[in-house]
XYZ file of N, CA and C in Angstrom:
456
model
N 5.063 10.963 -21.773
C 6.066 9.963 -21.502
C 7.360 9.674 -20.152
N 7.213 8.853 -19.669
C 7.682 8.788 -18.170
C 8.831 7.963 -18.730
N 10.329 8.532 -18.644
C 11.432 7.906 -19.342
C 11.630 7.062 -18.140
N 12.739 5.678 -18.643
C 13.103 4.592 -17.612
C 13.764 5.377 -16.522
N 13.911 6.586 -16.173
C 14.540 7.146 -14.981
C 13.512 7.924 -13.710
N 12.325 8.102 -14.558
C 11.041 8.885 -14.365
C 9.978 7.298 -13.993
N 9.097 8.232 -12.903
C 7.883 7.189 -13.018
C 6.729 8.172 -12.769
N 5.662 8.165 -13.741
C 4.402 8.665 -13.188
C 3.576 7.939 -12.009
N 3.421 8.743 -10.851
C 2.808 8.264 -9.832
C 1.013 8.357 -9.565
N 0.534 9.404 -11.140
C -1.073 9.674 -10.714
C -1.927 9.307 -10.977
N -2.912 8.490 -10.615
C -4.275 8.344 -10.331
C -4.759 9.045 -11.637
N -4.955 8.218 -12.774
C -5.141 9.423 -14.306
C -6.646 9.432 -14.460
N -7.159 8.753 -14.132
C -9.017 9.070 -13.875
C -9.315 10.297 -12.603
N -8.130 10.272 -11.909
C -8.597 11.673 -10.665
C -7.990 12.495 -11.910
N -7.185 12.570 -12.494
C -6.255 13.444 -13.049
C -7.239 14.263 -13.964
N -7.729 13.239 -15.000
C -9.142 13.556 -15.938
C -10.095 14.332 -14.958
N -10.708 13.965 -14.377
C -11.826 14.414 -13.782
C -11.579 15.514 -13.164
N -10.284 15.738 -12.549
C -10.032 17.347 -12.110
C -9.801 18.167 -13.011
N -9.075 17.675 -14.216
C -8.832 18.883 -15.258
C -10.595 18.960 -16.089
N -11.648 18.260 -16.291
C -12.693 18.481 -16.829
C -13.253 19.235 -16.360
N -13.582 19.322 -14.625
C -14.151 20.483 -13.476
C -13.444 21.855 -13.340
N -12.314 21.662 -14.364
C -11.293 22.932 -13.878
C -11.555 23.518 -12.677
N -11.239 22.629 -11.646
C -11.510 23.449 -10.550
C -10.322 22.074 -9.637
N -9.692 22.703 -8.093
C -9.158 22.296 -7.551
C -9.110 20.929 -6.958
N -8.358 19.742 -7.433
C -8.442 18.336 -7.094
C -8.044 18.357 -5.659
N -7.897 17.949 -4.488
C -7.046 17.976 -3.387
C -6.737 16.849 -3.734
N -5.249 16.778 -3.286
C -4.351 15.370 -3.435
C -3.087 15.238 -2.172
N -3.051 14.084 -1.857
C -1.927 14.252 -1.040
C -0.940 13.268 -1.354
N 0.138 12.454 -1.412
C 1.497 12.328 -1.514
C 2.019 11.972 -0.795
N 2.785 10.380 -0.619
C 3.545 10.252 0.889
C 4.325 9.590 -0.279
N 5.886 10.145 0.157
C 7.249 9.660 -0.132
C 8.124 9.531 1.001
N 8.726 7.963 1.145
C 9.882 7.621 1.740
C 10.999 7.768 1.243
N 11.615 8.815 1.500
C 13.105 9.115 0.560
C 14.423 8.842 1.951
N 14.825 7.415 1.430
C 16.283 7.049 1.937
C 17.168 7.367 1.052
N 17.086 7.516 0.175
C 18.740 7.438 -0.730
C 19.566 8.643 -0.462
N 20.489 9.174 -0.322
C 21.793 9.564 -0.443
C 21.454 10.738 -1.507
N 21.213 10.350 -2.656
C 21.097 10.849 -3.997
C 19.964 11.895 -4.316
N 20.278 13.296 -4.943
C 19.144 14.010 -5.414
C 18.086 13.126 -5.894
N 16.375 13.622 -5.416
C 14.922 12.942 -6.020
C 14.443 13.903 -6.102
N 13.532 13.789 -6.806
C 12.686 15.046 -6.734
C 11.070 13.946 -7.327
N 10.143 15.311 -7.389
C 8.862 15.304 -7.435
C 8.432 16.383 -7.776
N 7.673 16.117 -9.314
C 7.417 17.286 -10.181
C 5.605 17.007 -10.522
N 5.033 18.149 -9.943
C 3.406 18.525 -10.569
C 3.610 19.104 -11.654
N 2.832 17.822 -12.376
C 3.098 18.712 -14.068
C 2.171 19.133 -14.560
N 1.732 20.004 -15.887
C 0.207 20.721 -15.950
C 0.666 20.253 -17.411
N -0.531 20.248 -18.238
C -0.230 19.768 -19.573
C 0.065 20.650 -20.567
N 1.170 21.511 -20.545
C 2.040 21.474 -21.879
C 3.208 21.236 -21.000
N 3.403 20.661 -20.024
C 4.644 20.240 -19.988
C 5.698 21.129 -19.078
N 5.240 22.011 -18.164
C 5.523 23.092 -17.093
C 5.411 22.316 -15.781
N 6.463 22.474 -15.072
C 6.612 21.856 -13.440
C 5.421 23.205 -12.666
N 4.506 22.738 -12.615
C 3.583 23.775 -11.354
C 4.540 23.491 -9.993
N 4.886 22.388 -9.311
C 5.713 22.547 -8.060
C 6.631 21.038 -8.441
N 7.694 21.898 -7.927
C 8.979 20.619 -8.041
C 9.435 20.810 -6.332
N 9.019 19.735 -5.943
C 9.819 19.462 -4.542
C 11.356 18.354 -4.581
N 11.946 19.114 -4.482
C 13.711 18.232 -4.781
C 14.244 18.487 -3.212
N 14.564 17.065 -2.255
C 15.554 17.260 -1.519
C 16.742 17.289 -1.946
N 17.847 17.894 -1.400
C 19.134 18.439 -1.868
C 19.980 18.151 -0.340
N 20.219 16.333 -0.446
C 21.393 16.102 0.840
C 22.367 17.308 0.953
N 23.822 17.169 0.232
C 24.345 17.744 0.053
C 24.348 19.472 0.355
N 22.760 19.741 0.265
C 23.041 21.646 0.815
C 22.574 21.410 1.863
N 21.775 20.208 2.421
C 20.939 19.909 3.761
C 19.937 20.948 3.515
N 19.149 21.126 2.293
C 18.285 21.689 2.208
C 16.545 20.954 1.043
N 15.622 21.439 1.280
C 14.523 20.913 0.200
C 14.200 22.171 -0.557
N 14.333 21.975 -1.905
C 14.141 23.139 -3.055
C 12.771 23.015 -3.806
N 12.029 23.814 -4.180
C 10.340 23.827 -4.263
C 10.901 25.151 -4.887
N 10.106 24.819 -6.340
C 10.003 25.567 -7.311
C 9.081 25.543 -8.200
N 8.597 26.241 -9.159
C 7.683 26.577 -10.687
C 8.821 26.365 -12.231
N 8.490 25.300 -12.911
C 9.254 25.774 -14.152
C 8.543 25.803 -15.078
N 8.482 27.297 -15.881
C 7.740 27.697 -16.974
C 8.442 28.142 -18.315
N 9.440 27.202 -18.921
C 10.259 27.953 -20.003
C 11.116 27.802 -19.206
N 11.653 28.597 -18.553
C 12.876 27.988 -17.243
C 12.120 28.561 -15.453
N 13.588 28.345 -14.940
C 13.237 27.982 -13.316
C 12.662 29.367 -12.514
N 11.820 29.400 -11.783
C 11.426 30.202 -11.155
C 12.294 30.572 -9.968
N 12.302 31.107 -9.140
C 12.420 31.846 -7.247
C 12.398 30.553 -6.819
N 13.771 29.831 -6.109
C 13.442 29.195 -5.405
C 13.446 29.331 -4.302
N 12.559 28.455 -2.947
C 12.277 28.627 -2.060
C 12.470 27.225 -1.178
N 13.003 27.608 0.389
C 13.665 26.331 0.557
C 13.164 25.666 1.803
N 13.288 24.613 1.983
C 13.229 23.778 3.334
C 14.210 23.572 4.205
N 14.845 23.503 5.269
C 15.936 22.466 5.936
C 15.394 21.466 5.762
N 16.358 20.690 5.525
C 16.916 19.476 5.933
C 17.562 18.411 6.641
N 17.181 17.811 7.118
C 17.231 17.112 8.318
C 18.739 15.715 7.912
N 19.245 15.343 8.273
C 20.275 14.274 8.329
C 19.401 12.422 8.095
N 19.735 11.838 7.217
C 18.991 10.255 7.440
C 17.122 10.393 6.629
N 16.891 9.507 6.729
C 15.897 9.254 5.366
C 14.531 9.736 6.451
N 13.721 10.576 5.093
C 12.527 11.515 5.875
C 11.180 10.760 5.242
N 10.238 11.173 5.674
C 8.687 10.591 5.257
C 8.360 12.643 4.752
N 7.871 12.206 3.337
C 7.176 13.371 2.941
C 5.739 13.175 2.964
N 5.094 14.139 3.339
C 3.622 14.186 2.983
C 3.509 15.657 2.130
N 3.101 15.670 0.963
C 3.069 16.903 0.086
C 1.228 17.320 -0.117
N 0.893 17.678 0.673
C -0.828 17.689 0.030
C -1.149 19.264 -0.345
N -2.071 18.922 -1.531
C -2.208 19.995 -2.808
C -3.595 20.367 -2.244
N -3.518 21.739 -1.830
C -4.560 22.571 -1.183
C -5.187 23.826 -2.101
N -6.672 24.414 -1.807
C -6.452 25.612 -2.535
C -5.737 26.850 -2.469
N -4.799 26.422 -1.266
C -3.711 27.354 -0.758
C -2.597 27.002 -1.505
N -2.309 26.199 -1.350
C -0.756 25.851 -2.195
C -0.377 24.487 -2.090
N 0.772 24.184 -1.837
C 1.004 22.678 -1.642
C 1.671 22.656 -0.536
N 0.973 22.026 0.841
C 1.481 22.048 1.587
C 2.559 20.754 2.039
N 3.685 21.129 2.784
C 4.533 20.077 2.469
C 5.077 19.744 3.890
N 4.700 18.543 4.354
C 4.747 17.860 5.807
C 5.911 16.867 5.787
N 6.803 16.833 6.653
C 7.972 16.866 6.716
C 8.213 15.634 8.074
N 7.733 14.327 7.876
C 8.146 13.576 9.131
C 6.968 14.070 10.233
N 5.601 14.191 9.736
C 4.549 14.722 10.566
C 4.409 15.632 10.809
N 5.289 16.820 10.042
C 5.268 18.135 10.762
C 5.313 19.095 9.424
N 3.898 19.976 10.172
C 3.765 21.088 8.496
C 5.163 21.296 8.609
N 6.137 21.994 7.488
C 7.245 22.272 7.420
C 7.156 24.060 6.185
N 6.088 23.757 5.445
C 6.118 24.461 4.367
C 4.859 24.699 3.301
N 4.132 25.952 3.522
C 3.001 25.511 2.354
C 3.726 26.858 1.210
N 3.648 26.068 -0.013
C 4.121 26.594 -1.601
C 3.004 27.238 -1.871
N 2.700 27.870 -2.502
C 1.721 28.846 -2.806
C 1.849 28.866 -4.707
N 0.543 28.217 -5.091
C 0.217 28.243 -6.508
C 0.645 29.104 -7.248
N 1.886 28.435 -8.271
C 2.129 30.281 -9.191
C 1.523 29.836 -10.527
N 1.136 28.257 -10.783
C 0.006 28.024 -11.983
C -0.831 27.449 -11.569
N -2.306 28.198 -12.799
C -3.491 27.379 -12.343
C -3.473 26.016 -11.888
N -4.541 25.307 -10.948
C -4.683 23.937 -11.093
C -5.440 23.305 -12.011
N -6.599 23.831 -12.910
C -7.195 22.960 -13.791
C -6.067 22.795 -14.856
N -4.927 23.383 -15.148
C -4.012 22.748 -16.251
C -3.376 21.654 -15.541
N -3.395 21.083 -14.459
C -2.878 19.837 -14.018
C -2.944 18.926 -14.797
N -1.561 17.619 -14.550
C -1.893 16.382 -15.715
C -1.177 15.439 -15.059
N -0.313 15.297 -14.070
C 0.620 14.073 -13.195
C 1.682 14.957 -12.658
N 1.792 13.586 -11.752
C 3.003 13.861 -10.826
C 4.151 12.924 -11.183
N 5.017 13.326 -11.474
C 6.403 12.683 -12.121
C 7.488 12.492 -10.610
N 7.803 11.413 -10.521
C 9.168 11.204 -9.841
C 10.467 10.836 -10.406
N 11.683 11.821 -9.539
C 12.861 11.203 -10.402
C 13.648 10.668 -9.172
N 14.322 9.559 -9.064
C 14.233 8.486 -10.010
C 13.411 7.469 -9.800
N 13.061 7.039 -10.931
C 11.858 5.616 -10.843
C 11.639 4.981 -9.461
N 12.540 4.976 -9.232
C 12.754 3.627 -7.906
C 12.601 4.780 -6.869
N 11.862 6.171 -6.649
C 11.810 6.864 -5.055
C 10.356 5.959 -4.946
N 10.166 5.476 -3.642
C 9.083 5.217 -2.814
C 7.906 5.511 -2.323
N 7.434 6.280 -3.793
C 6.229 6.540 -3.246
C 4.947 5.849 -2.973
N 4.662 5.788 -1.230
C 3.543 5.297 -1.060
C 2.086 4.984 -0.828
N 1.616 6.649 -1.155
C 0.620 6.468 -1.351
C 0.271 7.597 -1.857
N -0.555 7.887 -2.858
C -0.986 8.987 -3.409
C -2.768 8.710 -3.280
N -3.130 9.682 -3.173
C -4.687 9.862 -2.859
C -5.483 10.751 -3.542
N -6.548 10.892 -4.344
C -7.175 12.557 -4.704
C -8.548 12.587 -4.523
N -9.135 14.243 -4.049
C -10.191 14.256 -3.302
C -11.314 14.566 -4.718
N -12.060 14.774 -4.361
C -13.022 15.913 -5.576
C -12.736 17.367 -4.548
N -12.995 18.095 -5.405
C -12.831 19.213 -5.032
C -14.024 20.002 -3.913
N -13.637 20.446 -2.984
C -14.341 21.055 -1.973
C -14.220 20.400 -0.640
N -13.738 19.325 -0.794
C -13.729 17.949 -0.148
C -12.011 18.387 0.870
N -11.996 18.643 1.927
C -11.064 19.226 3.365
C -10.143 17.512 2.983
N -8.984 18.018 3.235
C -8.152 16.641 3.602
C -8.219 15.888 5.100
N -8.132 14.744 4.471
C -8.370 14.039 5.755
C -6.629 14.068 6.805
N -6.552 13.725 7.595
C -5.036 13.429 8.337
C -4.451 12.420 7.615
N -3.113 12.448 7.587
C -2.115 12.005 6.937
C -2.828 10.347 6.211
N -3.286 10.092 4.998
C -3.531 8.774 4.505
C -2.963 7.693 5.376
N -3.364 6.342 5.665
C -3.190 5.398 6.003
C -2.577 4.624 5.325
N -2.261 3.104 5.163
C -1.713 2.272 4.436
C -2.617 1.696 3.984
N -3.939 1.414 4.779
C -5.361 0.663 4.019
C -5.867 1.620 2.927
N -5.929 3.145 2.601
C -6.045 4.132 1.479
C -5.184 3.713 0.461
N -4.146 2.996 0.563
C -2.907 2.877 -0.382
C -3.858 1.638 -1.214
N -4.629 0.526 -0.458
C -5.246 -0.007 -1.080
C -6.658 -0.235 -1.644
N -7.041 0.945 -0.981
C -8.354 0.929 -1.698
C -8.629 1.870 -3.058
């Protein structure tokens, strides 16, 4: 269960269907990050491991990407600009595609099998996640989801 400082944003039915199929469910998550403090978005597996960690670090001027299985793995980095940003993270068969302000900036390769995916957790809980969309396996992700998709 998420603590008061975190929030789960995963559509539970989609997560269960993805696990049951044992295949990659295509995901798109959009977050508007306006805070000056550190935030994170974590894709978690059923064992509590962090499959993908997205962590904008303002003071360091970078976004840290990583995986945690017991301990943290090797960090990978994306340069971070000043001011607010919109992050779109799309999970594909290749990995986690990180779009910043509509530009593909990095693809983080899968380090853990997608078949163990459980949920997405954000910290702090007040992080503005504006859209989470799940697609069934084998479907190509469409262009960035619109606000209409969030209500569907």
